[in-house]
Amino acid sequence: MRPKPVAHFRRLPRNSRKTSSSVLHTPSDSSDVEALNAGINALTSVSSERRSRGHGQLQGLSIAVKDNICTSSLPTTCSSAMLHQYQSPFNATVVRLLRDAGAHIVGKTNCDEFGMGSLNLNSIHGAVVNPFQAQTTSNVPPTQTERRSAGGSSGGSAASVAAGICDAALGTDTGGSVRLPASYCGVVGLKPSYGIISRWGVVSFADSLDCVGILSKSVSTVKRVFDAVAVYDPRDPTAATPDLREKTRPLNSSFLPVTASTHQPRSLEGLRIGVPLEYFPSELDPSLVNVLRAVLRRLGEAGATLTSVTVPATQYTLSAYYVIASAEASSNLARFDSVRYGLRTATLPGATISKSSDVFAYSRSAGLGKEVQKRILLGTYALTADAFDNYFLQAQRIRLHVRRDFDRVFRHPCVLLAEPHPPRDGVDVLLHPSAIRTAPLLDRGEHGSRGGDKAVPGLSEYLQDIMTVPASLAGLPALSVPVGKGADGWPVGVSVVGQWGCDDLVMCVGKAIEELC
């Protein structure tokens, strides 16, 4: 593949071991951005374009864009050798909307290859380092500080916000890829309702799950960016129609006067918050439970009604998610065959270019990483005639049960259903931990709390998504808000989940948590 010449960006070197300095303001030019990026490896390329002097609702905001969202002036590599130096001829809808609103795009953020991963380890650009440092290590020399994961797959987006490189960042969330990094890095991360923000121009991982998410240090900034990009796009076949969007307005307005305030909420009377019992697995760090209890106590003191709820199908969601996501990834990534898209490598001795399988196999083996290859193989098997009924269809049935369980919990009707029947005693939002633990260590040789847990490939990597996958399967809005520190001094986030289309309500409750906690 012959890449298009790039005019307005600077590619950054691979991750160095230097530690970025503390941030007091948003960087003003590319050299400042590069200095802040040193040591955390959050950005893969930096724009050399100057800030726009136009007018718009996002004027003055600097925003980074995940490397799987197409930009015409910056490479879109999906952190994969398959698309090394590829540059899109067009901007994704969300990028165009950001530019039209006056935002300044500072660069592209590192991510797990094609969005597949929970720890941002599966990237051709190298791992992203969490910029947060616990207070207990503030006096430790930079060479001895803990290098922890920023989470994935949108770890670069979360790290760039946490390090002060930008005011906000776009990520993509398939099974928790915005909320998990937000929790690890101590920032706010929103996964909107499925179909609310356009996916046109986003390189697909799993079409029925992918959402463009927003990260920032405050709920107010997330809301500001959301209002600019959450518009109907006729080019996106999965976009929610204007009629559906209009039907959600009454659902969002029920408690907006109570929670939407620039000051600390006077009262949360009338707001019902549910705590799902299934979101406390054995893998959950006990210190995170203590943080959640403190949040619930403050919300109760502010007048909110707290109740326990049950979502029975939650125990099956992780298995169903990986079957569905892998199957859709197998289909989506078939286009990267070195003929239509992607890296083209020379065939090995004895192979013949007259056999398409030889050409595809060598190029895909060279261009796709081990994690992507693994998921393609798993997804391809799940779609075979022998396994289709036992795996893919069963996973879709579980997905339907998950949606029904959520509909039985929320008192707001699901406008996607022809005849919704919400319970009168249902809740407005759910609240649960965003992750099962704080950010894990990156390197085997380093020591930390909790026995030195490591962010190394294995079954534990897939368990990271256990708290976030249910909302993704159901297509619900979910917002991770930082609320404190774990026993090791690293950030902890809680997630607010609402009925489909209740994005504004979710953000308003998140704002209340931000102010109270």
Short mmCIF file of C-alpha atoms in Angstrom, two decimals:
data_model
loop_
_atom_site.label_atom_id
_atom_site.label_comp_id
_atom_site.label_asym_id
_atom_site.label_seq_id
_atom_site.Cartn_x
_atom_site.Cartn_y
_atom_site.Cartn_z
CA MET A 1 0.00 0.00 0.00
CA ARG A 2 1.40 3.39 -0.99
CA PRO A 3 0.62 5.96 1.73
CA LYS A 4 -0.65 9.40 0.88
CA PRO A 5 1.84 12.20 1.67
CA VAL A 6 1.18 13.84 5.02
CA ALA A 7 1.32 17.61 5.25
CA HIS A 8 0.23 18.71 8.70
CA PHE A 9 1.53 16.34 11.34
CA ARG A 10 4.65 15.18 13.09
CA ARG A 11 5.05 11.50 13.90
CA LEU A 12 6.28 10.94 17.43
CA PRO A 13 9.08 8.54 18.37
CA ARG A 14 8.25 5.38 20.24
CA ASN A 15 7.84 5.56 23.99
CA SER A 16 10.83 6.90 25.90
CA ARG A 17 11.56 6.35 29.57
CA LYS A 18 11.46 10.01 30.52
CA THR A 19 8.72 11.18 32.82
CA SER A 20 6.57 14.16 31.87
CA SER A 21 6.53 17.18 34.09
CA SER A 22 3.48 18.34 35.99
CA VAL A 23 0.90 20.19 33.93
CA LEU A 24 -0.45 23.61 34.83
CA HIS A 25 -2.12 24.54 31.56
CA THR A 26 -3.12 23.18 28.18
CA PRO A 27 -0.13 23.20 25.77
CA SER A 28 -0.19 25.91 23.13
CA ASP A 29 1.89 24.34 20.35
CA SER A 30 3.21 21.01 19.04
CA SER A 31 6.51 21.27 20.93
CA ASP A 32 4.65 21.58 24.25
CA VAL A 33 2.52 18.58 23.32
CA GLU A 34 5.57 16.49 22.49
CA ALA A 35 7.21 17.41 25.78
CA LEU A 36 4.15 16.36 27.75
CA ASN A 37 3.83 13.16 25.73
CA ALA A 38 7.39 12.06 26.50
CA GLY A 39 7.32 9.13 28.88
CA ILE A 40 3.61 8.30 28.58
CA ASN A 41 3.38 7.53 24.85
CA ALA A 42 -0.23 8.74 24.67
CA LEU A 43 -0.01 10.26 21.16
CA THR A 44 1.11 8.60 17.93
CA SER A 45 1.23 11.82 15.88
CA VAL A 46 0.90 15.52 16.62
CA SER A 47 -0.80 18.13 14.46
CA SER A 48 1.27 21.15 13.49
CA GLU A 49 -1.81 23.15 12.57
CA ARG A 50 -2.39 26.31 14.56
CA ARG A 51 -5.42 26.82 16.72
CA SER A 52 -8.52 27.98 14.90
CA ARG A 53 -9.52 31.60 15.45
CA GLY A 54 -13.10 31.07 14.35
CA HIS A 55 -16.18 30.91 16.52
CA GLY A 56 -18.16 27.95 17.76
CA GLN A 57 -19.40 26.18 20.86
CA LEU A 58 -16.05 24.38 21.26
CA GLN A 59 -13.86 27.40 20.53
CA GLY A 60 -10.74 27.25 22.72
CA LEU A 61 -10.91 23.50 23.37
CA SER A 62 -8.04 21.25 22.35
CA ILE A 63 -9.09 17.69 21.54
CA ALA A 64 -7.15 14.52 20.75
CA VAL A 65 -8.64 11.81 18.53
CA LYS A 66 -8.16 8.06 18.86
CA ASP A 67 -6.08 6.49 16.12
CA ASN A 68 -8.98 4.42 14.74
CA ILE A 69 -11.05 7.51 13.87
CA CYS A 70 -10.33 8.82 10.36
CA THR A 71 -8.64 12.19 9.91
CA SER A 72 -7.56 13.62 6.57
CA SER A 73 -4.63 15.60 7.97
CA LEU A 74 -3.26 12.96 10.35
CA PRO A 75 -2.49 9.25 9.88
CA THR A 76 -5.05 6.67 10.94
CA THR A 77 -3.06 3.55 11.77
CA CYS A 78 -5.34 1.85 14.35
CA SER A 79 -1.99 1.21 16.08
CA SER A 80 -1.40 -1.64 13.63
CA ALA A 81 1.39 -2.50 11.21
CA MET A 82 -1.37 -3.33 8.73
CA LEU A 83 -2.18 0.39 8.38
CA HIS A 84 1.24 1.85 9.08
CA GLN A 85 1.29 5.47 7.81
CA TYR A 86 -2.17 5.11 6.22
CA GLN A 87 -3.91 8.45 5.82
CA SER A 88 -7.62 8.71 5.19
CA PRO A 89 -8.85 10.91 2.32
CA PHE A 90 -11.70 12.18 4.52
CA ASN A 91 -12.57 13.13 8.10
CA ALA A 92 -14.92 11.08 10.21
CA THR A 93 -18.21 12.82 10.98
CA VAL A 94 -17.22 13.42 14.60
CA VAL A 95 -13.94 15.05 13.52
CA ARG A 96 -15.75 17.29 11.03
CA LEU A 97 -18.24 18.33 13.71
CA LEU A 98 -15.44 19.13 16.14
CA ARG A 99 -13.67 21.31 13.59
CA ASP A 100 -16.91 23.05 12.60
CA ALA A 101 -17.52 23.85 16.28
CA GLY A 102 -14.10 25.50 16.59
CA ALA A 103 -12.16 22.75 18.39
CA HIS A 104 -8.43 22.33 17.79
CA ILE A 105 -7.30 18.76 16.99
CA VAL A 106 -3.93 18.28 18.70
CA GLY A 107 -3.12 14.78 17.45
CA LYS A 108 -4.00 11.09 17.34
CA THR A 109 -3.93 8.90 20.42
CA ASN A 110 -2.36 5.51 20.94
CA CYS A 111 -4.68 2.52 21.36
CA ASP A 112 -4.83 -1.25 21.37
CA GLU A 113 -4.58 -2.55 17.80
CA PHE A 114 -7.98 -2.09 16.11
CA GLY A 115 -9.42 -1.42 19.57
CA MET A 116 -8.82 -5.00 20.80
CA GLY A 117 -7.59 -5.00 24.38
CA SER A 118 -8.18 -3.69 27.88
CA LEU A 119 -4.67 -2.55 28.87
CA ASN A 120 -3.29 -0.75 25.80
CA LEU A 121 -0.51 -3.31 25.40
CA ASN A 122 -1.44 -4.44 21.88
CA SER A 123 -0.08 -1.47 19.95
CA ILE A 124 2.63 -1.21 17.32
CA HIS A 125 3.53 2.14 18.91
CA GLY A 126 4.21 0.56 22.31
CA ALA A 127 2.27 0.58 25.57
CA VAL A 128 0.72 3.72 27.04
CA VAL A 129 1.95 4.64 30.52
CA ASN A 130 -0.55 5.95 33.05
CA PRO A 131 0.47 9.58 33.82
CA PHE A 132 -0.99 9.47 37.33
CA GLN A 133 1.42 9.01 40.20
CA ALA A 134 0.23 8.05 43.65
CA GLN A 135 1.01 10.54 46.42
CA THR A 136 3.10 7.87 48.13
CA THR A 137 5.53 8.00 45.17
CA SER A 138 5.73 11.79 44.82
CA ASN A 139 9.26 11.89 46.25
CA VAL A 140 10.50 8.83 44.38
CA PRO A 141 13.03 9.42 41.55
CA PRO A 142 11.49 9.17 38.06
CA THR A 143 13.49 6.02 37.26
CA GLN A 144 11.87 4.24 40.22
CA THR A 145 8.26 5.35 39.80
CA GLU A 146 5.58 2.78 39.05
CA ARG A 147 4.75 2.36 35.38
CA ARG A 148 1.11 1.35 35.32
CA SER A 149 -1.32 0.68 32.51
CA ALA A 150 -3.56 3.48 31.28
CA GLY A 151 -6.20 0.92 30.37
CA GLY A 152 -7.51 0.08 26.93
CA SER A 153 -8.29 0.26 24.27
CA SER A 154 -8.60 4.07 24.53
CA GLY A 155 -5.67 4.34 26.93
CA GLY A 156 -3.95 7.00 24.85
CA SER A 157 -7.05 9.19 24.94
CA ALA A 158 -7.41 8.88 28.72
CA ALA A 159 -3.70 9.44 29.33
CA SER A 160 -3.58 12.53 27.09
CA VAL A 161 -6.41 14.09 29.11
CA ALA A 162 -4.92 13.10 32.47
CA ALA A 163 -1.51 14.50 31.49
CA GLY A 164 -2.99 17.84 30.40
CA ILE A 165 -2.07 17.40 26.74
CA CYS A 166 -5.63 18.28 25.71
CA ASP A 167 -8.91 19.42 27.23
CA ALA A 168 -10.84 16.42 25.94
CA ALA A 169 -10.31 13.35 23.78
CA LEU A 170 -12.36 11.06 21.61
CA GLY A 171 -12.14 7.33 22.11
CA THR A 172 -14.16 4.33 21.06
CA ASP A 173 -15.95 2.00 23.45
CA THR A 174 -16.83 -1.55 22.41
CA GLY A 175 -16.92 -3.30 25.78
CA GLY A 176 -15.56 -0.68 28.16
CA SER A 177 -12.69 0.83 26.20
CA VAL A 178 -13.52 4.40 27.34
CA ARG A 179 -14.77 3.78 30.87
CA LEU A 180 -11.96 1.46 31.98
CA PRO A 181 -9.12 3.86 30.97
CA ALA A 182 -11.09 6.72 32.52
CA SER A 183 -11.20 4.85 35.82
CA TYR A 184 -7.51 3.92 35.71
CA CYS A 185 -6.35 7.46 34.83
CA GLY A 186 -8.72 9.36 37.11
CA VAL A 187 -10.71 11.19 34.41
CA VAL A 188 -14.34 11.27 33.23
CA GLY A 189 -15.30 8.91 30.41
CA LEU A 190 -18.65 8.67 28.59
CA LYS A 191 -19.94 5.82 26.46
CA PRO A 192 -23.11 7.24 24.88
CA SER A 193 -26.23 5.35 23.92
CA TYR A 194 -25.58 3.20 20.87
CA GLY A 195 -26.37 5.20 17.72
CA ILE A 196 -26.40 8.65 19.34
CA ILE A 197 -22.94 9.68 18.06
CA SER A 198 -22.09 8.91 14.43
CA ARG A 199 -19.67 6.07 13.68
CA TRP A 200 -19.17 7.08 10.05
CA GLY A 201 -15.43 7.25 9.49
CA VAL A 202 -14.58 5.04 12.49
CA VAL A 203 -12.66 1.88 11.64
CA SER A 204 -14.99 -0.90 12.75
CA PHE A 205 -14.16 -3.53 15.33
CA ALA A 206 -17.66 -4.80 16.21
CA ASP A 207 -20.41 -2.85 14.46
CA SER A 208 -23.22 -3.68 16.89
CA LEU A 209 -21.15 -2.62 19.91
CA ASP A 210 -18.81 0.21 18.81
CA CYS A 211 -19.55 3.70 20.16
CA VAL A 212 -17.54 6.92 19.95
CA GLY A 213 -16.89 8.05 23.51
CA ILE A 214 -15.64 11.25 25.15
CA LEU A 215 -13.05 11.74 27.89
CA SER A 216 -12.20 14.84 29.89
CA LYS A 217 -11.33 15.97 33.40
CA SER A 218 -14.86 17.23 34.10
CA VAL A 219 -18.41 16.19 33.30
CA SER A 220 -19.15 19.72 32.07
CA THR A 221 -16.51 19.48 29.32
CA VAL A 222 -17.74 16.01 28.33
CA LYS A 223 -21.26 17.42 28.06
CA ARG A 224 -20.00 20.34 25.99
CA VAL A 225 -18.32 18.04 23.47
CA PHE A 226 -21.27 15.63 23.50
CA ASP A 227 -23.70 18.40 22.55
CA ALA A 228 -21.51 19.26 19.56
CA VAL A 229 -21.18 15.74 18.14
CA ALA A 230 -24.40 13.98 19.16
CA VAL A 231 -26.34 14.85 16.00
CA TYR A 232 -28.05 12.64 13.45
CA ASP A 233 -25.83 11.53 10.56
CA PRO A 234 -27.65 10.00 7.56
CA ARG A 235 -24.39 8.39 6.41
CA ASP A 236 -24.31 6.17 9.49
CA PRO A 237 -26.83 3.33 9.03
CA THR A 238 -26.82 2.63 12.78
CA ALA A 239 -27.56 6.24 13.78
CA ALA A 240 -30.60 6.92 15.94
CA THR A 241 -33.22 8.74 13.89
CA PRO A 242 -34.41 12.27 14.76
CA ASP A 243 -37.77 10.84 15.86
CA LEU A 244 -36.12 8.53 18.39
CA ARG A 245 -33.98 11.36 19.69
CA GLU A 246 -37.05 13.51 20.18
CA LYS A 247 -38.78 10.73 22.16
CA THR A 248 -35.93 10.71 24.68
CA ARG A 249 -36.28 14.38 25.61
CA PRO A 250 -38.99 13.83 28.27
CA LEU A 251 -36.91 11.04 29.83
CA ASN A 252 -33.91 13.34 30.27
CA SER A 253 -35.88 16.33 31.55
CA SER A 254 -37.46 14.56 34.56
CA PHE A 255 -34.68 15.43 37.02
CA LEU A 256 -32.54 17.90 35.11
CA PRO A 257 -33.67 20.90 37.22
CA VAL A 258 -32.57 19.03 40.35
CA THR A 259 -29.12 17.88 39.27
CA ALA A 260 -28.10 20.38 36.57
CA SER A 261 -26.55 23.16 38.59
CA THR A 262 -23.28 25.02 38.58
CA HIS A 263 -23.38 24.83 42.36
CA GLN A 264 -23.61 21.87 44.67
CA PRO A 265 -27.03 20.25 44.20
CA ARG A 266 -29.54 21.46 46.79
CA SER A 267 -31.38 18.17 46.78
CA LEU A 268 -31.59 14.90 44.88
CA GLU A 269 -35.11 14.23 46.14
CA GLY A 270 -37.03 12.03 43.73
CA LEU A 271 -33.93 10.50 42.13
CA ARG A 272 -33.86 6.71 42.45
CA ILE A 273 -30.44 5.04 42.21
CA GLY A 274 -30.08 1.28 41.88
CA VAL A 275 -27.06 -0.76 42.94
CA PRO A 276 -26.91 -4.01 40.92
CA LEU A 277 -26.02 -6.96 43.13
CA GLU A 278 -24.25 -8.82 40.31
CA TYR A 279 -21.58 -6.10 39.99
CA PHE A 280 -19.61 -7.28 43.02
CA PRO A 281 -17.69 -10.32 41.74
CA SER A 282 -15.05 -12.11 43.76
CA GLU A 283 -12.33 -10.42 41.66
CA LEU A 284 -13.40 -6.95 42.86
CA ASP A 285 -10.83 -5.16 45.04
CA PRO A 286 -12.40 -4.59 48.51
CA SER A 287 -10.98 -1.05 48.68
CA LEU A 288 -13.12 -0.10 45.66
CA VAL A 289 -16.24 -1.27 47.49
CA ASN A 290 -15.42 1.09 50.36
CA VAL A 291 -15.11 4.01 47.92
CA LEU A 292 -18.49 3.14 46.35
CA ARG A 293 -20.13 2.98 49.78
CA ALA A 294 -18.86 6.47 50.56
CA VAL A 295 -20.33 7.77 47.29
CA LEU A 296 -23.68 6.12 47.98
CA ARG A 297 -23.74 7.59 51.47
CA ARG A 298 -23.23 11.13 50.15
CA LEU A 299 -25.91 10.66 47.48
CA GLY A 300 -28.32 9.38 50.13
CA GLU A 301 -27.58 12.37 52.34
CA ALA A 302 -28.41 14.62 49.37
CA GLY A 303 -31.87 13.06 49.14
CA ALA A 304 -31.50 10.31 46.56
CA THR A 305 -33.30 7.04 47.15
CA LEU A 306 -30.94 4.04 47.11
CA THR A 307 -32.10 0.52 46.38
CA SER A 308 -30.55 -2.78 45.40
CA VAL A 309 -31.55 -4.29 42.06
CA THR A 310 -30.73 -7.47 40.19
CA VAL A 311 -29.69 -8.01 36.58
CA PRO A 312 -29.52 -11.84 36.45
CA ALA A 313 -28.04 -12.24 32.96
CA THR A 314 -24.93 -10.25 33.96
CA GLN A 315 -23.04 -13.44 34.84
CA TYR A 316 -23.12 -14.52 31.19
CA THR A 317 -22.32 -11.20 29.55
CA LEU A 318 -18.53 -11.52 29.32
CA SER A 319 -18.74 -14.83 27.47
CA ALA A 320 -21.44 -13.53 25.14
CA TYR A 321 -19.52 -10.33 24.47
CA TYR A 322 -16.33 -12.05 23.34
CA VAL A 323 -18.24 -14.36 21.01
CA ILE A 324 -20.18 -11.51 19.39
CA ALA A 325 -17.26 -9.06 19.26
CA SER A 326 -14.86 -11.66 17.84
CA ALA A 327 -17.36 -12.78 15.21
CA GLU A 328 -17.98 -9.22 14.04
CA ALA A 329 -14.25 -8.48 14.10
CA SER A 330 -13.61 -11.50 11.90
CA SER A 331 -16.04 -10.10 9.34
CA ASN A 332 -14.88 -6.48 9.57
CA LEU A 333 -11.16 -7.16 9.37
CA ALA A 334 -11.50 -9.38 6.30
CA ARG A 335 -11.07 -6.22 4.20
CA PHE A 336 -7.46 -5.87 5.36
CA ASP A 337 -6.13 -8.43 2.91
CA SER A 338 -3.21 -6.48 1.38
CA VAL A 339 -5.17 -6.06 -1.86
CA ARG A 340 -8.00 -3.69 -0.95
CA TYR A 341 -6.42 -2.34 2.23
CA GLY A 342 -3.34 -2.92 4.27
CA LEU A 343 0.28 -3.94 4.28
CA ARG A 344 1.57 -6.02 1.37
CA THR A 345 4.51 -8.32 2.05
CA ALA A 346 6.55 -10.51 -0.27
CA THR A 347 5.49 -14.14 -0.39
CA LEU A 348 7.83 -16.76 1.01
CA PRO A 349 9.84 -19.13 -1.23
CA GLY A 350 7.61 -21.86 -2.60
CA ALA A 351 4.45 -19.77 -2.44
CA THR A 352 2.71 -18.52 -5.54
CA ILE A 353 1.00 -15.20 -6.09
CA SER A 354 -1.60 -16.95 -8.23
CA LYS A 355 -3.12 -18.34 -5.02
CA SER A 356 -4.97 -15.61 -3.19
CA SER A 357 -4.75 -17.54 0.08
CA ASP A 358 -0.94 -17.33 -0.01
CA VAL A 359 -0.94 -13.60 -0.66
CA PHE A 360 -3.49 -12.92 2.07
CA ALA A 361 -1.98 -15.23 4.67
CA TYR A 362 1.56 -13.88 4.57
CA SER A 363 0.48 -10.23 4.58
CA ARG A 364 -2.12 -10.65 7.34
CA SER A 365 0.32 -12.63 9.48
CA ALA A 366 2.89 -9.85 9.15
CA GLY A 367 0.48 -6.93 9.51
CA LEU A 368 -1.84 -8.09 12.30
CA GLY A 369 -0.75 -8.60 15.90
CA LYS A 370 -1.23 -11.74 17.96
CA GLU A 371 -4.29 -10.45 19.84
CA VAL A 372 -6.06 -9.46 16.63
CA GLN A 373 -5.19 -12.79 15.01
CA LYS A 374 -6.54 -14.62 18.05
CA ARG A 375 -9.88 -12.83 17.94
CA ILE A 376 -10.22 -13.28 14.19
CA LEU A 377 -9.70 -17.02 14.55
CA LEU A 378 -12.15 -17.26 17.45
CA GLY A 379 -14.73 -15.20 15.58
CA THR A 380 -14.33 -17.16 12.38
CA TYR A 381 -14.88 -20.40 14.28
CA ALA A 382 -17.99 -19.01 16.00
CA LEU A 383 -19.49 -18.27 12.57
CA THR A 384 -18.83 -21.71 11.09
CA ALA A 385 -21.77 -24.00 10.38
CA ASP A 386 -20.82 -26.39 13.20
CA ALA A 387 -20.48 -23.69 15.88
CA PHE A 388 -22.97 -21.02 14.78
CA ASP A 389 -25.95 -22.32 16.78
CA ASN A 390 -23.98 -23.22 19.90
CA TYR A 391 -21.96 -20.02 20.12
CA PHE A 392 -23.08 -17.03 18.06
CA LEU A 393 -26.84 -17.56 18.35
CA GLN A 394 -26.56 -18.40 22.04
CA ALA A 395 -24.60 -15.22 22.61
CA GLN A 396 -27.28 -13.19 20.84
CA ARG A 397 -29.95 -14.80 23.03
CA ILE A 398 -28.00 -13.81 26.14
CA ARG A 399 -27.75 -10.28 24.76
CA LEU A 400 -31.53 -10.15 24.46
CA HIS A 401 -31.89 -11.32 28.08
CA VAL A 402 -29.49 -8.60 29.21
CA ARG A 403 -31.56 -5.93 27.47
CA ARG A 404 -34.76 -7.26 29.03
CA ASP A 405 -33.17 -7.34 32.48
CA PHE A 406 -32.22 -3.67 32.19
CA ASP A 407 -35.71 -2.77 30.93
CA ARG A 408 -37.17 -4.44 34.04
CA VAL A 409 -34.94 -2.29 36.27
CA PHE A 410 -35.34 1.22 34.79
CA ARG A 411 -38.56 3.13 35.33
CA HIS A 412 -38.02 5.04 32.09
CA PRO A 413 -39.42 3.30 28.99
CA CYS A 414 -37.10 2.11 26.27
CA VAL A 415 -38.13 4.12 23.21
CA LEU A 416 -36.63 1.45 20.96
CA LEU A 417 -39.48 -0.91 21.88
CA ALA A 418 -42.89 -0.70 20.25
CA GLU A 419 -44.73 -1.29 23.55
CA PRO A 420 -42.43 -0.66 26.52
CA HIS A 421 -43.72 -1.53 29.99
CA PRO A 422 -41.33 -0.03 32.57
CA PRO A 423 -41.90 -0.85 36.26
CA ARG A 424 -43.38 1.91 38.41
CA ASP A 425 -40.91 1.22 41.19
CA GLY A 426 -37.90 1.17 38.84
CA VAL A 427 -34.79 3.28 39.17
CA ASP A 428 -33.50 6.24 37.15
CA VAL A 429 -29.86 5.15 36.99
CA LEU A 430 -27.59 2.36 38.16
CA LEU A 431 -24.34 2.93 40.05
CA HIS A 432 -21.46 0.45 40.28
CA PRO A 433 -17.62 0.34 40.26
CA SER A 434 -16.09 1.06 36.84
CA ALA A 435 -13.34 -1.54 37.22
CA ILE A 436 -12.46 -4.52 39.37
CA ARG A 437 -9.22 -2.86 40.56
CA THR A 438 -6.92 0.11 40.10
CA ALA A 439 -4.46 0.33 37.21
CA PRO A 440 -2.16 -2.73 37.04
CA LEU A 441 1.60 -2.49 36.65
CA LEU A 442 3.11 -2.64 33.18
CA ASP A 443 6.43 -4.38 33.84
CA ARG A 444 7.24 -7.64 35.56
CA GLY A 445 10.32 -6.20 37.20
CA GLU A 446 8.50 -3.48 39.13
CA HIS A 447 6.99 -3.79 42.58
CA GLY A 448 3.75 -2.33 43.78
CA SER A 449 0.86 -2.87 46.12
CA ARG A 450 -1.39 -5.92 46.10
CA GLY A 451 1.53 -8.22 45.44
CA GLY A 452 2.71 -6.46 42.33
CA ASP A 453 -0.11 -7.35 39.94
CA LYS A 454 1.08 -7.09 36.35
CA ALA A 455 -0.57 -5.96 33.13
CA VAL A 456 0.55 -9.04 31.23
CA PRO A 457 -1.45 -11.01 28.67
CA GLY A 458 -3.59 -13.78 30.12
CA LEU A 459 -7.09 -14.51 31.33
CA SER A 460 -6.97 -11.57 33.77
CA GLU A 461 -6.73 -9.15 30.84
CA TYR A 462 -10.18 -10.21 29.65
CA LEU A 463 -11.66 -9.99 33.16
CA GLN A 464 -10.95 -6.23 33.19
CA ASP A 465 -14.13 -5.69 31.15
CA ILE A 466 -16.43 -7.59 33.49
CA MET A 467 -17.97 -4.40 34.93
CA THR A 468 -18.43 -2.55 31.65
CA VAL A 469 -19.61 -5.16 29.13
CA PRO A 470 -23.30 -5.39 30.22
CA ALA A 471 -24.06 -1.76 29.28
CA SER A 472 -22.29 -2.28 25.95
CA LEU A 473 -24.35 -5.37 25.08
CA ALA A 474 -27.54 -3.45 25.88
CA GLY A 475 -26.39 -0.27 24.08
CA LEU A 476 -26.95 1.89 27.19
CA PRO A 477 -25.25 5.18 28.13
CA ALA A 478 -22.62 4.84 30.85
CA LEU A 479 -20.39 7.44 32.48
CA SER A 480 -17.31 6.73 34.60
CA VAL A 481 -16.58 9.45 37.18
CA PRO A 482 -13.45 9.56 39.37
CA VAL A 483 -14.45 9.50 43.04
CA GLY A 484 -11.36 8.77 45.08
CA LYS A 485 -8.35 6.52 45.50
CA GLY A 486 -7.92 2.84 46.18
CA ALA A 487 -5.82 1.33 48.96
CA ASP A 488 -2.72 1.78 46.79
CA GLY A 489 -3.40 5.50 46.22
CA TRP A 490 -4.41 5.15 42.56
CA PRO A 491 -7.67 6.48 41.01
CA VAL A 492 -11.03 4.76 41.38
CA GLY A 493 -14.07 5.44 39.22
CA VAL A 494 -17.77 4.66 39.55
CA SER A 495 -20.10 4.22 36.60
CA VAL A 496 -23.55 5.74 36.13
CA VAL A 497 -25.72 3.73 33.73
CA GLY A 498 -29.09 4.85 32.36
CA GLN A 499 -31.83 3.75 30.00
CA TRP A 500 -31.19 4.08 26.26
CA GLY A 501 -31.33 7.74 25.24
CA CYS A 502 -30.94 9.06 28.81
CA ASP A 503 -27.45 10.39 28.17
CA ASP A 504 -28.20 13.86 29.55
CA LEU A 505 -29.67 12.38 32.73
CA VAL A 506 -26.61 10.16 33.18
CA MET A 507 -24.28 13.14 32.80
CA CYS A 508 -26.34 15.23 35.21
CA VAL A 509 -26.15 12.51 37.86
CA GLY A 510 -22.42 12.24 37.11
CA LYS A 511 -22.13 16.00 37.66
CA ALA A 512 -23.87 15.64 41.01
CA ILE A 513 -21.43 12.90 42.04
CA GLU A 514 -18.54 15.08 40.90
CA GLU A 515 -19.74 17.94 43.09
CA LEU A 516 -20.65 15.85 46.13
CA CYS A 517 -17.61 13.58 46.15
#
